[in-house]
GROMACS .gro file of C-alpha atoms in nm:
model
  328
    1MET     CA    1   9.853  11.910  -9.486
    2PRO     CA    2   9.831  11.542  -9.379
    3ASN     CA    3   9.667  11.447  -9.052
    4LEU     CA    4   9.875  11.419  -8.737
    5LEU     CA    5   9.873  11.082  -8.558
    6PHE     CA    6   9.848  11.104  -8.178
    7LEU     CA    7   9.945  10.805  -7.960
    8ASN     CA    8   9.888  10.820  -7.585
    9ALA     CA    9  10.072  10.623  -7.318
   10LYS     CA   10   9.825  10.334  -7.318
   11GLU     CA   11   9.851  10.300  -7.696
   12VAL     CA   12  10.232  10.312  -7.681
   13ARG     CA   13  10.242  10.029  -7.427
   14ALA     CA   14   9.997   9.821  -7.630
   15ASP     CA   15  10.165   9.872  -7.969
   16LEU     CA   16  10.540   9.881  -7.894
   17SER     CA   17  10.644   9.530  -7.789
   18MET     CA   18  10.980   9.472  -7.623
   19GLU     CA   19  11.107   9.256  -7.910
   20MET     CA   20  10.998   9.517  -8.163
   21CYS     CA   21  11.172   9.791  -7.966
   22MET     CA   22  11.490   9.585  -7.924
   23ASN     CA   23  11.506   9.553  -8.303
   24ALA     CA   24  11.463   9.931  -8.331
   25MET     CA   25  11.744   9.981  -8.076
   26ALA     CA   26  11.975   9.765  -8.287
   27GLN     CA   27  11.901   9.983  -8.591
   28ALA     CA   28  11.956  10.299  -8.385
   29ALA     CA   29  12.286  10.173  -8.240
   30ARG     CA   30  12.425  10.087  -8.583
   31ALA     CA   31  12.304  10.416  -8.734
   32LEU     CA   32  12.455  10.618  -8.449
   33TYR     CA   33  12.789  10.439  -8.477
   34THR     CA   34  12.808  10.475  -8.856
   35GLY     CA   35  12.694  10.838  -8.854
   36HIS     CA   36  12.370  10.772  -9.041
   37VAL     CA   37  12.165  10.955  -8.781
   38GLY     CA   38  12.236  11.297  -8.636
   39ALA     CA   39  12.181  11.309  -8.260
   40PRO     CA   40  12.350  11.598  -8.075
   41LEU     CA   41  12.392  11.580  -7.700
   42ARG     CA   42  12.074  11.648  -7.507
   43SER     CA   43  12.019  11.996  -7.365
   44PHE     CA   44  11.873  12.083  -7.026
   45THR     CA   45  11.700  12.409  -6.934
   46PRO     CA   46  11.669  12.463  -6.556
   47LEU     CA   47  11.326  12.556  -6.425
   48ALA     CA   48  11.266  12.844  -6.188
   49GLY     CA   49  11.308  12.765  -5.820
   50GLU     CA   50  11.520  12.459  -5.900
   51ARG     CA   51  11.195  12.270  -5.955
   52GLY     CA   52  11.349  12.056  -6.227
   53VAL     CA   53  11.458  12.075  -6.589
   54LEU     CA   54  11.321  12.082  -6.942
   55ALA     CA   55  11.513  11.828  -7.153
   56MET     CA   56  11.529  11.838  -7.533
   57MET     CA   57  11.669  11.558  -7.752
   58PRO     CA   58  11.659  11.612  -8.131
   59ALA     CA   59  11.759  11.357  -8.397
   60ALA     CA   60  11.744  11.331  -8.775
   61ALA     CA   61  11.783  11.042  -9.020
   62ALA     CA   62  11.741  10.987  -9.393
   63ASP     CA   63  11.674  10.614  -9.355
   64PRO     CA   64  11.415  10.592  -9.211
   65PRO     CA   65  11.299  10.924  -9.363
   66VAL     CA   66  11.215  11.104  -9.039
   67PHE     CA   67  11.341  11.362  -8.794
   68GLY     CA   68  11.206  11.463  -8.459
   69ILE     CA   69  11.255  11.577  -8.104
   70LYS     CA   70  11.173  11.441  -7.761
   71THR     CA   71  11.081  11.707  -7.507
   72LEU     CA   72  11.050  11.604  -7.143
   73SER     CA   73  10.994  11.769  -6.808
   74LEU     CA   74  11.190  11.615  -6.520
   75LEU     CA   75  11.054  11.719  -6.181
   76PRO     CA   76  11.205  11.503  -5.903
   77ALA     CA   77  10.950  11.617  -5.642
   78ASN     CA   78  10.651  11.503  -5.848
   79PRO     CA   79  10.621  11.143  -5.720
   80ALA     CA   80  10.577  11.265  -5.362
   81GLU     CA   81  10.290  11.479  -5.492
   82GLY     CA   82  10.128  11.194  -5.684
   83ARG     CA   83  10.256  11.286  -6.029
   84PRO     CA   84  10.514  11.120  -6.259
   85ALA     CA   85  10.868  11.255  -6.239
   86ILE     CA   86  10.903  11.239  -6.619
   87GLN     CA   87  10.639  11.368  -6.861
   88GLY     CA   88  10.663  11.476  -7.222
   89LEU     CA   89  10.621  11.399  -7.587
   90ILE     CA   90  10.798  11.302  -7.908
   91ALA     CA   91  10.723  11.494  -8.226
   92LEU     CA   92  10.801  11.327  -8.561
   93PHE     CA   93  10.841  11.507  -8.894
   94ASN     CA   94  10.854  11.378  -9.252
   95HIS     CA   95  11.211  11.398  -9.387
   96HIS     CA   96  11.100  11.489  -9.742
   97THR     CA   97  10.831  11.748  -9.673
   98GLY     CA   98  10.907  11.873  -9.322
   99ALA     CA   99  10.545  11.816  -9.224
  100PRO     CA  100  10.474  11.695  -8.870
  101CYS     CA  101  10.336  11.342  -8.878
  102ALA     CA  102  10.302  11.225  -8.516
  103ILE     CA  103  10.285  11.329  -8.153
  104ILE     CA  104  10.365  11.039  -7.919
  105ASP     CA  105  10.371  11.014  -7.541
  106GLY     CA  106  10.737  11.051  -7.449
  107ALA     CA  107  10.757  10.898  -7.103
  108SER     CA  108  10.616  10.561  -7.211
  109VAL     CA  109  10.849  10.541  -7.512
  110THR     CA  110  11.142  10.628  -7.283
  111ALA     CA  111  11.048  10.354  -7.038
  112ILE     CA  112  11.034  10.089  -7.310
  113ARG     CA  113  11.332  10.196  -7.520
  114THR     CA  114  11.562  10.235  -7.217
  115ALA     CA  115  11.498   9.876  -7.114
  116ALA     CA  116  11.504   9.753  -7.474
  117ALA     CA  117  11.854   9.896  -7.515
  118SER     CA  118  11.965   9.706  -7.203
  119GLY     CA  119  11.797   9.395  -7.338
  120LEU     CA  120  11.985   9.434  -7.665
  121ALA     CA  121  12.314   9.481  -7.478
  122THR     CA  122  12.237   9.173  -7.269
  123ARG     CA  123  12.159   8.966  -7.578
  124THR     CA  124  12.486   9.088  -7.736
  125LEU     CA  125  12.726   9.075  -7.439
  126ALA     CA  126  12.597   8.834  -7.171
  127LYS     CA  127  12.736   8.483  -7.150
  128LYS     CA  128  12.537   8.204  -7.307
  129GLY     CA  129  12.303   8.023  -7.072
  130ALA     CA  130  12.260   8.307  -6.820
  131ARG     CA  131  12.023   8.181  -6.551
  132THR     CA  132  11.977   8.466  -6.300
  133HIS     CA  133  11.898   8.836  -6.328
  134GLY     CA  134  11.941   9.077  -6.040
  135ILE     CA  135  11.766   9.415  -6.047
  136LEU     CA  136  11.868   9.703  -5.820
  137GLY     CA  137  11.574   9.943  -5.794
  138THR     CA  138  11.197   9.915  -5.765
  139GLY     CA  139  11.069  10.191  -5.997
  140VAL     CA  140  10.926  10.188  -6.349
  141GLN     CA  141  11.250  10.061  -6.501
  142SER     CA  142  11.256   9.755  -6.274
  143LEU     CA  143  10.947   9.618  -6.451
  144SER     CA  144  11.061   9.706  -6.800
  145HIS     CA  145  11.414   9.572  -6.741
  146ALA     CA  146  11.279   9.245  -6.607
  147GLU     CA  147  11.078   9.208  -6.927
  148ALA     CA  148  11.367   9.314  -7.151
  149VAL     CA  149  11.625   9.078  -7.002
  150LEU     CA  150  11.377   8.790  -7.002
  151THR     CA  151  11.312   8.865  -7.370
  152ALA     CA  152  11.687   8.859  -7.435
  153CYS     CA  153  11.745   8.549  -7.219
  154PRO     CA  154  11.426   8.339  -7.222
  155GLN     CA  155  11.612   8.059  -7.039
  156LEU     CA  156  11.631   8.269  -6.718
  157GLN     CA  157  11.535   8.069  -6.410
  158GLU     CA  158  11.504   8.353  -6.158
  159THR     CA  159  11.481   8.730  -6.135
  160ARG     CA  160  11.585   8.890  -5.806
  161ILE     CA  161  11.484   9.243  -5.712
  162TRP     CA  162  11.636   9.461  -5.441
  163GLY     CA  163  11.538   9.804  -5.311
  164ARG     CA  164  11.622  10.014  -5.007
  165ASP     CA  165  11.264   9.958  -4.890
  166PHE     CA  166  11.213   9.581  -4.873
  167ASN     CA  167  10.834   9.622  -4.873
  168LYS     CA  168  10.859   9.803  -5.207
  169ALA     CA  169  11.086   9.526  -5.336
  170LYS     CA  170  10.829   9.263  -5.234
  171ALA     CA  171  10.547   9.458  -5.399
  172ALA     CA  172  10.753   9.496  -5.717
  173ALA     CA  173  10.840   9.125  -5.718
  174ASN     CA  174  10.472   9.035  -5.690
  175ARG     CA  175  10.383   9.265  -5.981
  176LEU     CA  176  10.666   9.125  -6.192
  177GLN     CA  177  10.580   8.764  -6.115
  178GLU     CA  178  10.221   8.821  -6.226
  179ALA     CA  179  10.315   9.018  -6.538
  180LEU     CA  180  10.599   8.796  -6.661
  181LYS     CA  181  10.474   8.453  -6.551
  182SER     CA  182  10.835   8.382  -6.449
  183PRO     CA  183  10.995   8.331  -6.104
  184VAL     CA  184  11.070   8.665  -5.932
  185VAL     CA  185  11.187   8.705  -5.572
  186ALA     CA  186  11.258   9.006  -5.353
  187VAL     CA  187  11.590   9.000  -5.167
  188GLU     CA  188  11.686   9.200  -4.858
  189ASP     CA  189  12.061   9.164  -4.906
  190ARG     CA  190  12.178   9.374  -5.201
  191ALA     CA  191  12.464   9.131  -5.264
  192ASN     CA  192  12.212   8.859  -5.355
  193ALA     CA  193  12.089   9.074  -5.643
  194THR     CA  194  12.442   9.164  -5.747
  195ARG     CA  195  12.563   8.801  -5.755
  196CYS     CA  196  12.373   8.716  -6.074
  197ASP     CA  197  12.461   8.631  -6.432
  198VAL     CA  198  12.295   8.957  -6.543
  199VAL     CA  199  12.265   9.265  -6.321
  200SER     CA  200  12.059   9.574  -6.404
  201ALA     CA  201  12.105   9.885  -6.189
  202VAL     CA  202  11.810  10.123  -6.234
  203THR     CA  203  11.837  10.349  -5.929
  204ALA     CA  204  11.888  10.714  -5.846
  205SER     CA  205  12.174  10.633  -5.608
  206PRO     CA  206  12.454  10.893  -5.604
  207THR     CA  207  12.703  10.638  -5.467
  208PRO     CA  208  12.802  10.287  -5.584
  209LEU     CA  209  12.567   9.999  -5.510
  210ILE     CA  210  12.768   9.739  -5.703
  211GLU     CA  211  13.086   9.636  -5.522
  212HIS     CA  212  13.339   9.432  -5.714
  213SER     CA  213  13.358   9.164  -5.443
  214ASN     CA  214  12.993   9.080  -5.513
  215VAL     CA  215  13.025   9.054  -5.892
  216CYS     CA  216  13.041   8.699  -6.028
  217PRO     CA  217  13.290   8.598  -6.299
  218GLY     CA  218  13.114   8.611  -6.634
  219ALA     CA  219  12.850   8.861  -6.522
  220HIS     CA  220  12.699   9.118  -6.754
  221ILE     CA  221  12.599   9.449  -6.593
  222ASN     CA  222  12.359   9.713  -6.728
  223LEU     CA  223  12.419  10.052  -6.562
  224VAL     CA  224  12.114  10.264  -6.632
  225GLY     CA  225  12.010  10.481  -6.340
  226SER     CA  226  12.276  10.752  -6.318
  227HIS     CA  227  12.307  11.011  -6.594
  228THR     CA  228  12.515  11.291  -6.441
  229PRO     CA  229  12.893  11.316  -6.390
  230ASN     CA  230  12.871  11.309  -6.009
  231LYS     CA  231  12.653  10.998  -5.962
  232ARG     CA  232  12.729  10.632  -6.021
  233GLU     CA  233  12.598  10.283  -5.946
  234ALA     CA  234  12.918  10.075  -5.977
  235CYS     CA  235  13.245  10.111  -5.791
  236SER     CA  236  13.569  10.204  -5.968
  237GLN     CA  237  13.719   9.855  -5.928
  238THR     CA  238  13.420   9.700  -6.105
  239MET     CA  239  13.464   9.941  -6.394
  240ALA     CA  240  13.840   9.880  -6.407
  241GLN     CA  241  13.801   9.501  -6.424
  242ALA     CA  242  13.520   9.500  -6.681
  243ARG     CA  243  13.504   9.512  -7.057
  244LEU     CA  244  13.318   9.842  -7.095
  245TYR     CA  245  13.067   9.931  -7.368
  246VAL     CA  246  12.854  10.243  -7.410
  247ASP     CA  247  12.563  10.363  -7.622
  248GLY     CA  248  12.750  10.679  -7.724
  249ARG     CA  249  13.116  10.753  -7.652
  250GLU     CA  250  13.095  11.134  -7.648
  251ALA     CA  251  12.805  11.144  -7.404
  252ALA     CA  252  12.957  10.873  -7.184
  253LEU     CA  253  13.281  11.067  -7.140
  254SER     CA  254  13.098  11.385  -7.041
  255GLU     CA  255  12.783  11.272  -6.858
  256ALA     CA  256  12.830  10.924  -6.710
  257GLY     CA  257  12.953  10.934  -6.350
  258ASP     CA  258  13.019  10.558  -6.368
  259ILE     CA  259  13.293  10.647  -6.619
  260VAL     CA  260  13.382  11.010  -6.537
  261ILE     CA  261  13.463  10.937  -6.170
  262PRO     CA  262  13.707  10.645  -6.223
  263LEU     CA  263  13.863  10.847  -6.507
  264ALA     CA  264  13.926  11.134  -6.265
  265GLU     CA  265  14.069  10.888  -6.012
  266GLY     CA  266  14.310  10.754  -6.275
  267VAL     CA  267  14.169  10.402  -6.235
  268ILE     CA  268  14.076  10.383  -6.605
  269ASN     CA  269  14.161  10.586  -6.915
  270HIS     CA  270  13.961  10.679  -7.223
  271ASP     CA  271  14.076  10.366  -7.405
  272HIS     CA  272  13.909  10.151  -7.139
  273ILE     CA  273  13.585  10.191  -7.334
  274ILE     CA  274  13.601   9.896  -7.571
  275ALA     CA  275  13.340  10.030  -7.812
  276GLU     CA  276  12.994  10.165  -7.866
  277LEU     CA  277  12.738   9.887  -7.880
  278GLY     CA  278  12.672   9.978  -8.243
  279ALA     CA  279  13.031   9.887  -8.331
  280VAL     CA  280  12.983   9.538  -8.187
  281LEU     CA  281  12.655   9.496  -8.375
  282SER     CA  282  12.825   9.613  -8.696
  283GLY     CA  283  13.100   9.353  -8.653
  284GLU     CA  284  13.372   9.616  -8.609
  285ALA     CA  285  13.441   9.554  -8.240
  286GLN     CA  286  13.456   9.245  -8.023
  287GLY     CA  287  13.215   9.174  -7.743
  288ARG     CA  288  13.268   8.907  -7.479
  289THR     CA  289  13.592   8.711  -7.531
  290THR     CA  290  13.565   8.444  -7.258
  291PRO     CA  291  13.288   8.301  -7.038
  292ASP     CA  292  13.452   8.468  -6.735
  293ASP     CA  293  13.465   8.819  -6.881
  294ILE     CA  294  13.273   9.080  -6.683
  295THR     CA  295  13.096   9.305  -6.932
  296VAL     CA  296  12.939   9.641  -6.853
  297TYR     CA  297  12.698   9.838  -7.069
  298LYS     CA  298  12.674  10.198  -6.953
  299SER     CA  299  12.347  10.344  -7.082
  300LEU     CA  300  12.266  10.713  -7.097
  301GLY     CA  301  12.003  10.698  -7.368
  302ASN     CA  302  12.010  10.915  -7.678
  303ALA     CA  303  11.780  11.079  -7.926
  304ALA     CA  304  11.858  10.822  -8.196
  305GLN     CA  305  11.696  10.558  -7.978
  306ASP     CA  306  11.387  10.776  -7.930
  307LEU     CA  307  11.364  10.848  -8.302
  308PHE     CA  308  11.390  10.484  -8.413
  309ALA     CA  309  11.154  10.362  -8.140
  310ALA     CA  310  10.897  10.630  -8.224
  311TRP     CA  311  10.924  10.565  -8.598
  312THR     CA  312  10.877  10.190  -8.548
  313LEU     CA  313  10.573  10.261  -8.332
  314TYR     CA  314  10.435  10.512  -8.583
  315CYS     CA  315  10.461  10.266  -8.873
  316HIS     CA  316  10.301   9.987  -8.671
  317ALA     CA  317  10.017  10.212  -8.553
  318LYS     CA  318   9.942  10.332  -8.905
  319GLN     CA  319   9.924   9.974  -9.029
  320ALA     CA  320   9.712   9.861  -8.734
  321GLY     CA  321   9.487  10.166  -8.742
  322THR     CA  322   9.554  10.259  -8.379
  323GLY     CA  323   9.592  10.605  -8.233
  324GLN     CA  324   9.394  10.920  -8.305
  325GLN     CA  325   9.408  11.118  -8.629
  326LEU     CA  326   9.421  11.494  -8.560
  327ALA     CA  327   9.343  11.746  -8.831
  328MET     CA  328   9.610  12.012  -8.879
   0.00000   0.00000   0.00000
């Protein structure tokens, strides 16, 4: 049996560039839309004592010739105890032989591919010449989304970051400024982060942080943080006035509170979703139609994204000779 390649978090971050991952997300989006990758809805197994959940996300493709599964533990209390909230792994298998070929740190791939998908959506849907990017949230995804949107829009002149704790926002802005070598400022007023050409919401807020009165004409919004039917980051009016795109229609209609709640209110209907992003990339759906359109990309993440990101990383690591070879 062939050796198993193991890639830890440090190796993932070193080998999987944002541009590389954005290209993988484009392939995944098109494959998901055209049905060339199987990716059933994720499943969650509750842990005893309501400690958290075990999440499992399988996917299978013929091109590239790989199938696999991401398995994660999500324990919300962990950060207060000095541990990551999300930990796990991705296992890849050869499509032709069924043999396992790689074990890859799952949390680091998730962090990069989530932001890369938003970067791809921004590149596809944002107005030309976007100059400002507002980030709501100060966690791991704030850093990766700043990098992803700057990769998509290298002409950006300023990134603004807001958090409920202004000291955390200032610390995040300092880290971002040093890492990106691009202007980053912390803002105390949430509206200052919302009034940007591109807005990325990466919070755990159960209630809307984006009010329509603070959204500029022509803005593009990435909604990333909420992934349950009872939580959302944008108000119903924002969703009603926007051209709405999703990574997967089925999951969005069952899991995305940003969509499920205004649907229940009767503010939007199912047809309000213009298309999956893969349809736009495949030329079968229209993206932005005017400079003043407000576009929203509601991201839940899916196993196709994990599979294509992990496969891209695996191929690069094999060529570069990185990672550890484990005997089976």
